[in-house]
Coordinates of C-alpha atoms in Angstrom, one line a residue:
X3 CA 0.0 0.0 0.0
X4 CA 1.5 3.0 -1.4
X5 CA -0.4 5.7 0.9
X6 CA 0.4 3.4 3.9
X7 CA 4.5 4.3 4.1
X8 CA 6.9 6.8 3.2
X9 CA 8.0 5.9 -0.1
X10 CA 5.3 8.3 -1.9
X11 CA 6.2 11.3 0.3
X12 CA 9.9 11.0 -0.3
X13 CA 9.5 10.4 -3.8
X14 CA 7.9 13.5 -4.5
X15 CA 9.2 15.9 -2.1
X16 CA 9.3 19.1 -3.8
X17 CA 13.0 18.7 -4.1
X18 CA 12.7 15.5 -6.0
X19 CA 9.2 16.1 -8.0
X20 CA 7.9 19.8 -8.2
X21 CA 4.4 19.2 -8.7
X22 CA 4.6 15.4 -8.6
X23 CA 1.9 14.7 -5.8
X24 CA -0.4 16.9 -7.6
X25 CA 0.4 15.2 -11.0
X26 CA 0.2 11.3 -9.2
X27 CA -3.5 12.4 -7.9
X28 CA -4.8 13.6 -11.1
X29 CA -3.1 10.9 -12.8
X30 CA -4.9 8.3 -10.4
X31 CA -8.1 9.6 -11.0
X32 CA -8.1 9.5 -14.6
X33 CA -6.3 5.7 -14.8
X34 CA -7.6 2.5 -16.6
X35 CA -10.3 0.6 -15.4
X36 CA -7.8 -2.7 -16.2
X37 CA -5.0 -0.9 -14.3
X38 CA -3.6 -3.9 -12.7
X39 CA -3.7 -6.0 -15.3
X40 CA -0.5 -6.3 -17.6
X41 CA -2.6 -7.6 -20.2
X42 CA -2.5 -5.3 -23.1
X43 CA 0.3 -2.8 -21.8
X44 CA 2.4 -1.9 -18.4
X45 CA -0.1 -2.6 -15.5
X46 CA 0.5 -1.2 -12.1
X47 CA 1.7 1.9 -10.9
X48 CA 5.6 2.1 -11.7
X49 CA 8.3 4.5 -10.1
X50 CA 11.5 5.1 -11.5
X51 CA 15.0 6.5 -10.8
X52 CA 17.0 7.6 -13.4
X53 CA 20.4 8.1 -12.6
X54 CA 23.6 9.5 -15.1
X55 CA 26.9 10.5 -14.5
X56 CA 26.2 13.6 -17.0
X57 CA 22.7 14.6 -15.6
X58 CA 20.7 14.9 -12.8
X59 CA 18.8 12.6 -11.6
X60 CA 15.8 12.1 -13.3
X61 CA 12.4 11.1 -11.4
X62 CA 9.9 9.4 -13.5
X63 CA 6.2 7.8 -12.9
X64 CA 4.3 5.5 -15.2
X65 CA 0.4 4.5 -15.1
X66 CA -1.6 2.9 -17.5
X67 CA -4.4 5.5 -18.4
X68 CA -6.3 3.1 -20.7
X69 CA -5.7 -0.5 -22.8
X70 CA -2.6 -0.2 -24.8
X71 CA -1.6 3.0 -23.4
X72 CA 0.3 4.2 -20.3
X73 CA 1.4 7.8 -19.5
X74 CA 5.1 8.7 -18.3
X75 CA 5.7 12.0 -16.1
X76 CA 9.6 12.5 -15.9
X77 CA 10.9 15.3 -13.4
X78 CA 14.5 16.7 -14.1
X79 CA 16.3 19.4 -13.6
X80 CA 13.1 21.6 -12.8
X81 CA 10.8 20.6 -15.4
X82 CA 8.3 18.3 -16.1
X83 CA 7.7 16.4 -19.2
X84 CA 5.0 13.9 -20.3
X85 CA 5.0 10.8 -22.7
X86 CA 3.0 8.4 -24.0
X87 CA 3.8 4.5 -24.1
X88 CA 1.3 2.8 -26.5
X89 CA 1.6 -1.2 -27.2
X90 CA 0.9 -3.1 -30.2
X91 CA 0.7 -6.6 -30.6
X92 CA -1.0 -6.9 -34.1
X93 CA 2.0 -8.2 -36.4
X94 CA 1.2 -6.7 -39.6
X95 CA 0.8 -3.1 -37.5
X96 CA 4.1 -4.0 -36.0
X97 CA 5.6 -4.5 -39.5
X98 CA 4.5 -1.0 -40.5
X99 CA 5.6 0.8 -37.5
X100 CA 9.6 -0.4 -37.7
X101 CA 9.6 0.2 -41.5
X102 CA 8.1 3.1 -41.6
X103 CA 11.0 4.3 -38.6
X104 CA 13.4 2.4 -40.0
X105 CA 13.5 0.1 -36.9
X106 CA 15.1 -3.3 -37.4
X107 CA 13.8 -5.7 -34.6
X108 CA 13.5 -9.7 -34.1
X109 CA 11.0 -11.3 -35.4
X110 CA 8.7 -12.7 -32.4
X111 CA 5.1 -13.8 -31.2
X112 CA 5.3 -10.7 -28.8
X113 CA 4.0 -7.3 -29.2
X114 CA 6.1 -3.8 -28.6
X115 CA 6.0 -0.7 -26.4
X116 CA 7.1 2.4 -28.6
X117 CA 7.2 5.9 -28.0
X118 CA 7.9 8.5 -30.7
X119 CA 9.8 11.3 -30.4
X120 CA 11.9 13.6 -32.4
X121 CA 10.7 10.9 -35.4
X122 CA 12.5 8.4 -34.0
X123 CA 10.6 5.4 -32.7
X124 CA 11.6 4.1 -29.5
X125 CA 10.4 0.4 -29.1
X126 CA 11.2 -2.7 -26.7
X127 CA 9.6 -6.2 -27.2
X128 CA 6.9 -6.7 -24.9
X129 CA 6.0 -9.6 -23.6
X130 CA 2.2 -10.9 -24.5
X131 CA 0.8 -12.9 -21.6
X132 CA -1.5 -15.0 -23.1
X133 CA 1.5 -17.1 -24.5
X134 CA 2.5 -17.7 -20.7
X135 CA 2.4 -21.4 -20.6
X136 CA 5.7 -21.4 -18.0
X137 CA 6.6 -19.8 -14.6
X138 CA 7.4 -16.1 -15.2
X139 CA 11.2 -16.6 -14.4
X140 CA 11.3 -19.2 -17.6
X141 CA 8.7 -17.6 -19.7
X142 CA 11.2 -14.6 -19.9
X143 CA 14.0 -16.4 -20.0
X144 CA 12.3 -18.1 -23.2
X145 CA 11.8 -14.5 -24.4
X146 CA 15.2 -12.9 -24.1
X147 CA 16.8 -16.5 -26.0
X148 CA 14.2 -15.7 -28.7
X149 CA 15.7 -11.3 -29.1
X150 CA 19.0 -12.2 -27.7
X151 CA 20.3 -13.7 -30.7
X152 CA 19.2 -10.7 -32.9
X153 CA 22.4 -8.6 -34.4
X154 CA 23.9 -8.5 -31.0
X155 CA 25.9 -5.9 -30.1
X156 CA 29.8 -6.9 -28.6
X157 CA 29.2 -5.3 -25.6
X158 CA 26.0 -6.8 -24.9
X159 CA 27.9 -9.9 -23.5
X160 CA 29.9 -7.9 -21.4
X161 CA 27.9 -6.4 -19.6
X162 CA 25.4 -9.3 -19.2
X163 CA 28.9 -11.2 -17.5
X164 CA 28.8 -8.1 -15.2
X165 CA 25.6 -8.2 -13.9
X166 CA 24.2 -9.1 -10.8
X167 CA 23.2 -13.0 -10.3
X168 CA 20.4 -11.4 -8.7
X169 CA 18.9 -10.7 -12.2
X170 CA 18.2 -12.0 -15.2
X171 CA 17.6 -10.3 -18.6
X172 CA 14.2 -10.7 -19.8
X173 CA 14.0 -8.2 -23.0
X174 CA 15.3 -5.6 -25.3
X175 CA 14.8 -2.4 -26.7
X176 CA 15.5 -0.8 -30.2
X177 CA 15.1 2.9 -31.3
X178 CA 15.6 4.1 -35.2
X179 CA 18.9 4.3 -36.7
X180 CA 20.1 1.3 -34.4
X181 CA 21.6 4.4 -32.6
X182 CA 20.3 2.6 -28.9
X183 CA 19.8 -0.4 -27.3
X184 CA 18.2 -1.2 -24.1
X185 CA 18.3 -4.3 -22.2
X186 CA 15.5 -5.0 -19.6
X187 CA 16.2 -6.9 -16.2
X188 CA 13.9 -8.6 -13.4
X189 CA 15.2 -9.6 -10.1
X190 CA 14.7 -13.2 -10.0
X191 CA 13.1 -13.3 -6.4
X192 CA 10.7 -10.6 -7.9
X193 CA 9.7 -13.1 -10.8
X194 CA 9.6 -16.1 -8.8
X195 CA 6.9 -14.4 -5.9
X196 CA 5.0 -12.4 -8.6
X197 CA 2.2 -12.8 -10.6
X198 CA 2.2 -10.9 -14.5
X199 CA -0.1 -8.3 -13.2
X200 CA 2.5 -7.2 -10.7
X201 CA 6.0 -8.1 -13.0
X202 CA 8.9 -5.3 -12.1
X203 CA 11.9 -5.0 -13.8
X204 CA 15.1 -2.7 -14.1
X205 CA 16.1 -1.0 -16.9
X206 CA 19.9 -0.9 -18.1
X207 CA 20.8 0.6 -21.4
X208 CA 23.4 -0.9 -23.1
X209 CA 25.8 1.3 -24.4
X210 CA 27.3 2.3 -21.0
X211 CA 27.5 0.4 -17.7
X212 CA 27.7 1.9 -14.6
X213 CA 25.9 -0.4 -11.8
X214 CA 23.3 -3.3 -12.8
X215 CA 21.3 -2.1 -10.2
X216 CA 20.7 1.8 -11.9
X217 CA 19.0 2.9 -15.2
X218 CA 21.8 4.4 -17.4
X219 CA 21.4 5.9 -20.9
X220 CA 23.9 6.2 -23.6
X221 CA 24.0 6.7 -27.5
X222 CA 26.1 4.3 -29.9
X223 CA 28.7 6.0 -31.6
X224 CA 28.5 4.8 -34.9
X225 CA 32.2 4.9 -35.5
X226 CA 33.0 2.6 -32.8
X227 CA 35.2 -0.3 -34.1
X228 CA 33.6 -3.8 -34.3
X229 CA 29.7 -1.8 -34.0

């Protein structure tokens, strides 16, 4: 229970989140019907911390609003943006999408999450839980084999030999260009005590590894020998 500790208060202390609270009330009042449910798109409400050695610290919220659709609020350095996650999981739509953006992804029986911005699409396979025939830590292991194998970057395996044993990778993410990648982590005990309508995970992008317990970003230099 959220409103039962101090987790929300810290969170969006005015130093952390101008306006947060405000933004998290409105947001809960307007949210999906199906919020809990994974089904369809991120269910849940999900916090997030993201943390750069160029950057302050950025403090970001998701909740679904509606099927297929979740809202982001990201706090940083004094301002407040918003974005929109949408999820697909018709193949032929799919198909269209990455073309069209120039996005070149595994083939799989999942769907994706994709943002657009700056006409780039952002996009990470997302995991359809009505193929869930195995206990979640399996089922994404089966998922990551299937888009692990998929024009892997070098350093993919490096930092995958770096990370906690506490975790195991359970997707990835692709923007336009093949400029990004991001690699998607769930604590095993997490997986193993959770149901998919209440699935965390950690986010590590994989260009630039600083701790395999932090969100970094970074941006492939294309000039980079062996990329």
């Amino acid at each position: 229970d959220l409103g039962a500790n101090e987790f929300v208060p810290w969170f969006f202390n005015e130093e952390h989140f101008k306006g947060g609270r405000e933004l998290y009330e409105d947001s809960l009042r307007t949210k999906s019907k199906d919020i809990n449910s994974s089904l369809g798109g991120l269910g849940g409400i999900n916090f997030a911390l993201k943390l750069s050695k160029r950057k302050p610290t950025t403090y970001s919220f998701y909740i679904k609003q509606r099927k297929n659709q979740a809202e982001v609020y990201n706090f940083n350095d004094e301002e407040v943006t918003e974005r929109t996650y949408r999820y697909v999981f018709n193949k032929y739509l799919i198909r269209l999408l990455t073309r069209y953006y120039n996005v070149k992804i595994p083939r799989t029986e999942h769907g994706i999450e994709y943002s657009v911005r700056n006409n780039k699409l952002f996009c990470t396979i997302y995991p359809d839980y009505r193929l869930k025939d195995l206990p979640l830590p399996s089922f994404f292991s089966r998922l990551y084999a299937e888009v692990s194998n998929y024009n892997t970057w070098e350093i993919e395996e490096e930092i995958l030999s770096e990370i906690n044993e506490k975790y195991i990778p359970v997707t990835k993410g692709f923007c336009s260009g093949d400029s990004l990648r991001k690699i998607f982590f769930g604590r095993k005990e997490d997986l193993e005590k959770w149901n998919e309508d209440r699935v965390a995970h950690a986010v590590l992008n994989v260009k630039e590894f600083l701790n395999p317990e932090l969100e970094v970003e970074s941006q492939r230099r294309h000039n980079q020998k062996n990329f």
